[in-house]
mmCIF file of C-alpha atoms in Angstrom:
data_model
loop_
_atom_site.group_PDB
_atom_site.id
_atom_site.type_symbol
_atom_site.label_atom_id
_atom_site.label_comp_id
_atom_site.label_asym_id
_atom_site.label_seq_id
_atom_site.Cartn_x
_atom_site.Cartn_y
_atom_site.Cartn_z
ATOM 1 C CA MET A 95 -0.360 -0.241 0.062
ATOM 2 C CA ASN A 96 1.173 3.712 -0.885
ATOM 3 C CA PRO A 97 0.709 5.725 2.183
ATOM 4 C CA LEU A 98 0.425 9.459 -0.300
ATOM 5 C CA LEU A 99 -2.013 7.583 -2.309
ATOM 6 C CA THR A 100 -4.331 6.470 0.231
ATOM 7 C CA LEU A 101 -4.165 9.880 1.768
ATOM 8 C CA LEU A 102 -5.414 11.520 -1.847
ATOM 9 C CA GLN A 103 -8.318 8.277 -2.028
ATOM 10 C CA ILE A 104 -9.897 9.243 0.944
ATOM 11 C CA ASN A 105 -9.130 12.803 0.886
ATOM 12 C CA ASP A 106 -10.812 13.404 -2.559
ATOM 13 C CA SER A 107 -13.854 15.508 -3.049
ATOM 14 C CA MET A 108 -15.303 12.689 -4.720
ATOM 15 C CA PHE A 109 -15.066 10.193 -1.618
ATOM 16 C CA PRO A 110 -18.258 9.842 -1.302
ATOM 17 C CA ILE A 111 -19.392 10.395 2.211
ATOM 18 C CA GLY A 112 -21.699 12.633 1.356
ATOM 19 C CA GLY A 113 -18.794 15.803 2.973
ATOM 20 C CA PHE A 114 -20.995 17.545 -0.334
ATOM 21 C CA THR A 115 -24.904 17.723 1.871
ATOM 22 C CA HIS A 116 -23.259 20.060 4.734
ATOM 23 C CA SER A 117 -22.323 24.088 4.698
ATOM 24 C CA TYR A 118 -21.587 24.577 7.976
ATOM 25 C CA GLY A 119 -23.798 27.602 8.359
ATOM 26 C CA LEU A 120 -22.389 29.324 5.237
ATOM 27 C CA GLU A 121 -26.377 28.702 3.401
ATOM 28 C CA SER A 122 -26.842 31.522 6.528
ATOM 29 C CA TYR A 123 -24.729 33.522 6.065
ATOM 30 C CA VAL A 124 -25.356 34.219 2.262
ATOM 31 C CA SER A 125 -28.604 34.660 3.439
ATOM 32 C CA GLN A 126 -28.212 37.399 5.645
ATOM 33 C CA GLY A 127 -26.276 38.747 2.804
ATOM 34 C CA LEU A 128 -22.970 38.384 4.792
ATOM 35 C CA VAL A 129 -21.208 36.561 2.224
ATOM 36 C CA HIS A 130 -21.971 38.219 -1.228
ATOM 37 C CA ASP A 131 -18.776 38.184 -3.320
ATOM 38 C CA VAL A 132 -15.159 36.875 -3.910
ATOM 39 C CA ALA A 133 -13.862 39.024 -0.962
ATOM 40 C CA THR A 134 -16.697 37.915 1.594
ATOM 41 C CA SER A 135 -15.810 34.126 0.237
ATOM 42 C CA THR A 136 -12.377 34.828 1.008
ATOM 43 C CA ILE A 137 -12.632 36.469 4.412
ATOM 44 C CA TYR A 138 -15.131 33.590 5.508
ATOM 45 C CA ALA A 139 -13.146 31.151 4.136
ATOM 46 C CA GLU A 140 -9.924 32.502 6.019
ATOM 47 C CA ASN A 141 -11.845 32.790 8.780
ATOM 48 C CA MET A 142 -13.490 29.217 9.350
ATOM 49 C CA ILE A 143 -9.847 27.728 8.746
ATOM 50 C CA ARG A 144 -7.633 29.855 11.416
ATOM 51 C CA ASP A 145 -10.544 30.929 13.652
ATOM 52 C CA ASN A 146 -12.565 27.743 13.457
ATOM 53 C CA VAL A 147 -11.244 24.048 12.221
ATOM 54 C CA TYR A 148 -7.703 25.070 14.208
ATOM 55 C CA TYR A 149 -9.516 24.660 17.127
ATOM 56 C CA ASN A 150 -11.971 22.250 16.847
ATOM 57 C CA ASP A 151 -11.371 19.618 13.871
ATOM 58 C CA ALA A 152 -7.970 19.217 13.080
ATOM 59 C CA ALA A 153 -7.467 19.690 17.378
ATOM 60 C CA PHE A 154 -9.376 16.797 17.571
ATOM 61 C CA LEU A 155 -7.440 14.487 14.800
ATOM 62 C CA ALA A 156 -4.263 15.294 16.377
ATOM 63 C CA GLN A 157 -5.512 14.599 19.998
ATOM 64 C CA THR A 158 -6.594 11.568 18.543
ATOM 65 C CA TRP A 159 -3.005 10.515 17.006
ATOM 66 C CA GLY A 160 -1.428 11.625 20.115
ATOM 67 C CA MET A 161 -3.641 9.016 21.699
ATOM 68 C CA LEU A 162 -2.916 6.160 19.193
ATOM 69 C CA TYR A 163 0.152 6.820 19.144
ATOM 70 C CA GLU A 164 0.559 6.779 22.962
ATOM 71 C CA LYS A 165 -1.868 3.771 23.407
ATOM 72 C CA GLN A 166 -4.364 4.840 25.200
ATOM 73 C CA HIS A 167 -6.606 3.404 27.048
ATOM 74 C CA THR A 168 -10.742 3.231 25.673
ATOM 75 C CA SER A 169 -11.763 5.494 28.785
ATOM 76 C CA LYS A 170 -9.492 7.807 27.257
ATOM 77 C CA PHE A 171 -11.414 8.146 23.712
ATOM 78 C CA GLN A 172 -14.675 7.984 25.530
ATOM 79 C CA LYS A 173 -14.093 11.182 27.588
ATOM 80 C CA GLN A 174 -12.777 12.353 24.228
ATOM 81 C CA ASP A 175 -16.277 11.906 22.257
ATOM 82 C CA GLU A 176 -18.192 13.504 24.855
ATOM 83 C CA PHE A 177 -16.274 16.376 25.278
ATOM 84 C CA ILE A 178 -16.409 17.013 21.240
ATOM 85 C CA THR A 179 -20.045 15.783 21.515
ATOM 86 C CA ALA A 180 -20.693 18.539 23.910
ATOM 87 C CA ILE A 181 -18.267 21.688 22.620
ATOM 88 C CA LYS A 182 -20.442 21.197 18.984
ATOM 89 C CA ALA A 183 -23.517 22.959 20.305
ATOM 90 C CA PRO A 184 -25.417 23.306 16.714
ATOM 91 C CA LYS A 185 -27.565 19.844 16.485
ATOM 92 C CA GLU A 186 -26.876 20.058 12.804
ATOM 93 C CA ILE A 187 -22.594 19.813 12.922
ATOM 94 C CA ARG A 188 -23.011 17.156 15.345
ATOM 95 C CA GLU A 189 -25.161 15.159 13.288
ATOM 96 C CA ALA A 190 -23.267 15.776 10.162
ATOM 97 C CA SER A 191 -19.678 15.066 12.091
ATOM 98 C CA ARG A 192 -21.630 11.047 13.437
ATOM 99 C CA ARG A 193 -22.931 10.837 9.785
ATOM 100 C CA LEU A 194 -19.898 11.525 7.842
ATOM 101 C CA ALA A 195 -18.154 9.460 10.800
ATOM 102 C CA ILE A 196 -19.838 6.178 10.211
ATOM 103 C CA ARG A 197 -19.729 6.753 6.558
ATOM 104 C CA PHE A 198 -15.975 7.133 6.216
ATOM 105 C CA LEU A 199 -15.424 4.068 8.701
ATOM 106 C CA LYS A 200 -17.923 2.228 6.289
ATOM 107 C CA LEU A 201 -16.092 2.834 3.492
ATOM 108 C CA THR A 202 -12.347 2.784 4.418
ATOM 109 C CA LEU A 203 -13.249 -0.416 6.191
ATOM 110 C CA ASP A 204 -14.059 -1.936 2.928
ATOM 111 C CA LEU A 205 -10.935 -0.949 1.153
ATOM 112 C CA LYS A 206 -8.517 -1.923 4.202
ATOM 113 C CA THR A 207 -10.293 -3.446 7.690
ATOM 114 C CA ASP A 208 -7.982 -1.941 10.541
ATOM 115 C CA VAL A 209 -8.761 -3.687 14.360
ATOM 116 C CA LYS A 210 -9.017 0.197 15.985
ATOM 117 C CA CYS A 211 -11.601 1.618 13.055
ATOM 118 C CA LYS A 212 -13.487 -1.653 12.807
ATOM 119 C CA ASN A 213 -15.116 -1.213 16.932
ATOM 120 C CA TYR A 214 -14.820 2.727 16.741
ATOM 121 C CA LEU A 215 -17.647 2.142 14.290
ATOM 122 C CA LYS A 216 -18.719 -0.372 16.437
ATOM 123 C CA LYS A 217 -19.152 1.808 19.376
ATOM 124 C CA ILE A 218 -21.163 4.575 17.095
ATOM 125 C CA GLN A 219 -23.190 2.114 15.664
ATOM 126 C CA THR A 220 -24.575 1.019 19.412
ATOM 127 C CA GLY A 221 -24.092 3.930 20.381
ATOM 128 C CA ILE A 222 -22.108 3.623 23.255
ATOM 129 C CA LEU A 223 -20.168 6.976 21.542
ATOM 130 C CA HIS A 224 -21.282 8.968 18.971
ATOM 131 C CA GLY A 225 -18.718 10.055 17.064
ATOM 132 C CA HIS A 226 -17.097 12.463 15.031
ATOM 133 C CA TYR A 227 -15.512 12.403 11.673
ATOM 134 C CA PRO A 228 -11.739 14.171 12.988
ATOM 135 C CA VAL A 229 -11.152 11.208 14.557
ATOM 136 C CA ALA A 230 -12.022 8.624 12.899
ATOM 137 C CA PHE A 231 -9.886 10.190 10.130
ATOM 138 C CA ALA A 232 -7.100 10.162 12.229
ATOM 139 C CA MET A 233 -7.698 6.282 12.999
ATOM 140 C CA TYR A 234 -7.729 5.982 9.821
ATOM 141 C CA ALA A 235 -4.035 7.894 8.285
ATOM 142 C CA TYR A 236 -2.435 6.441 11.175
ATOM 143 C CA ALA A 237 -3.314 2.488 10.786
ATOM 144 C CA ASN A 238 -2.472 3.288 6.957
ATOM 145 C CA GLY A 239 1.478 4.931 8.447
ATOM 146 C CA LEU A 240 0.796 8.031 7.320
ATOM 147 C CA THR A 241 2.336 10.740 9.153
ATOM 148 C CA LEU A 242 0.679 13.758 11.311
ATOM 149 C CA LYS A 243 1.872 16.610 9.221
ATOM 150 C CA ASP A 244 0.719 14.820 5.865
ATOM 151 C CA THR A 245 -2.971 14.242 7.341
ATOM 152 C CA LEU A 246 -3.165 17.214 8.790
ATOM 153 C CA SER A 247 -2.751 18.992 5.224
ATOM 154 C CA ALA A 248 -4.804 17.160 3.232
ATOM 155 C CA PHE A 249 -7.743 17.630 6.281
ATOM 156 C CA TYR A 250 -7.085 21.297 6.281
ATOM 157 C CA TYR A 251 -7.325 21.229 2.218
ATOM 158 C CA ASN A 252 -10.424 18.661 2.136
ATOM 159 C CA THR A 253 -11.695 21.524 4.797
ATOM 160 C CA LEU A 254 -11.246 23.916 2.562
ATOM 161 C CA ASN A 255 -12.384 23.252 -0.489
ATOM 162 C CA GLY A 256 -15.469 22.298 0.844
ATOM 163 C CA ILE A 257 -15.992 25.581 1.959
ATOM 164 C CA VAL A 258 -15.394 27.198 -1.419
ATOM 165 C CA THR A 259 -16.978 24.638 -3.180
ATOM 166 C CA ASN A 260 -19.985 25.857 -0.925
ATOM 167 C CA CYS A 261 -19.156 29.264 -1.689
ATOM 168 C CA ALA A 262 -19.051 28.687 -5.773
ATOM 169 C CA LYS A 263 -22.821 27.240 -4.917
ATOM 170 C CA LEU A 264 -23.983 29.841 -2.801
ATOM 171 C CA VAL A 265 -22.708 33.277 -3.422
ATOM 172 C CA PRO A 266 -21.875 32.584 -6.161
ATOM 173 C CA ILE A 267 -17.891 32.657 -7.212
ATOM 174 C CA SER A 268 -16.399 31.832 -10.116
ATOM 175 C CA GLN A 269 -14.298 28.514 -10.298
ATOM 176 C CA ASN A 270 -11.250 30.426 -11.167
ATOM 177 C CA ASP A 271 -11.912 32.588 -7.987
ATOM 178 C CA SER A 272 -12.602 29.620 -6.015
ATOM 179 C CA GLN A 273 -9.242 27.947 -7.273
ATOM 180 C CA LYS A 274 -7.472 31.700 -6.220
ATOM 181 C CA ILE A 275 -8.935 31.231 -2.771
ATOM 182 C CA LEU A 276 -7.399 27.878 -2.741
ATOM 183 C CA PHE A 277 -4.507 28.618 -3.556
ATOM 184 C CA ASN A 278 -3.438 32.270 -1.552
ATOM 185 C CA LEU A 279 -4.491 30.269 1.799
ATOM 186 C CA GLN A 280 -2.080 27.278 0.637
ATOM 187 C CA GLY A 281 -0.092 29.506 3.279
ATOM 188 C CA LEU A 282 -2.165 29.877 6.615
ATOM 189 C CA ILE A 283 -3.153 26.152 6.170
ATOM 190 C CA SER A 284 0.923 25.397 6.534
ATOM 191 C CA GLU A 285 1.212 27.696 9.681
ATOM 192 C CA LEU A 286 -1.548 26.332 11.478
ATOM 193 C CA VAL A 287 -0.379 22.408 10.717
ATOM 194 C CA GLU A 288 3.329 23.691 11.873
ATOM 195 C CA LYS A 289 2.170 25.177 15.124
ATOM 196 C CA GLN A 290 -1.013 22.469 15.658
ATOM 197 C CA GLU A 291 0.815 20.251 18.034
ATOM 198 C CA GLU A 292 1.629 23.572 20.377
ATOM 199 C CA LEU A 293 -2.271 24.672 20.655
ATOM 200 C CA ASP A 294 -2.858 25.000 24.241
ATOM 201 C CA PRO A 295 -5.038 21.889 25.446
ATOM 202 C CA ASP A 296 -7.236 23.940 27.185
ATOM 203 C CA LEU A 297 -8.032 25.992 23.673
ATOM 204 C CA VAL A 298 -9.084 23.155 22.215
ATOM 205 C CA GLY A 299 -12.584 23.174 21.386
ATOM 206 C CA LEU A 300 -12.614 26.853 21.398
ATOM 207 C CA CYS A 301 -16.112 28.559 20.069
ATOM 208 C CA ALA A 302 -16.886 30.216 16.683
ATOM 209 C CA ILE A 303 -19.794 31.763 17.955
ATOM 210 C CA GLY A 304 -20.906 33.323 15.080
ATOM 211 C CA GLN A 305 -20.531 30.584 12.778
ATOM 212 C CA GLU A 306 -22.472 27.896 15.645
ATOM 213 C CA ILE A 307 -25.125 31.346 16.121
ATOM 214 C CA ARG A 308 -25.373 30.950 12.299
ATOM 215 C CA CYS A 309 -25.548 27.177 12.234
ATOM 216 C CA MET A 310 -28.188 27.189 14.727
ATOM 217 C CA GLN A 311 -30.258 29.292 12.626
ATOM 218 C CA HIS A 312 -29.367 27.080 9.412
ATOM 219 C CA GLU A 313 -31.530 25.062 11.493
ATOM 220 C CA LYS A 314 -34.835 26.658 11.098
ATOM 221 C CA GLN A 315 -34.412 28.848 7.836
ATOM 222 C CA TYR A 316 -37.447 28.804 5.662
ATOM 223 C CA SER A 317 -35.670 27.076 2.569
ATOM 224 C CA ARG A 318 -32.336 25.589 1.933
ATOM 225 C CA LEU A 319 -30.037 23.966 -0.081
ATOM 226 C CA TYR A 320 -27.790 22.260 3.018
ATOM 227 C CA ILE A 321 -28.524 19.914 5.330
ATOM 228 C CA SER A 322 -26.225 21.699 7.725
#
């Protein structure tokens, strides 16, 4: 198995886990006129990566990686699951994380079986754990011999790609402008990856209150294209 090719496959936007059905609050930003052109789309994408993903999903991924490396006991994963579930206050975001984790694990386990991933999926399906996508992603990447930095880089990029793709559909912005945003934010991704392991544990789960409010508003939005 080639770890790089495995990473490219599971991180491909065409990997069928349903990520394209979630806007993570962007639809509310657009409907309220807060994100309405290339400039505001760029600001939104940058803020989401720097002020949300860094402290939340990317931090949960790195945290899971450390637990796997240190061969932590099951109880530590239980506490982590409870913490992540509590931190994701908007219901749609909690459920999105769970659904993506289940789909990701089912598909990847069909490609290559891993005991930890299999047990994690079983605990989600039986209700022992809620389950979260960044944890599942970390587990499978770790099992396939990938490095933490490569895994984080791919995770950040895939998240950004999803944000930009949603901007292209909702705002809308052109494909050319979408690619420029992706290219111009590569430096930010590299910066965040380099300092991810240095993040103060007390800051993990730091709330991006504006985005969470928009996610909650989306739950009651009259018309919408996305699940979250």
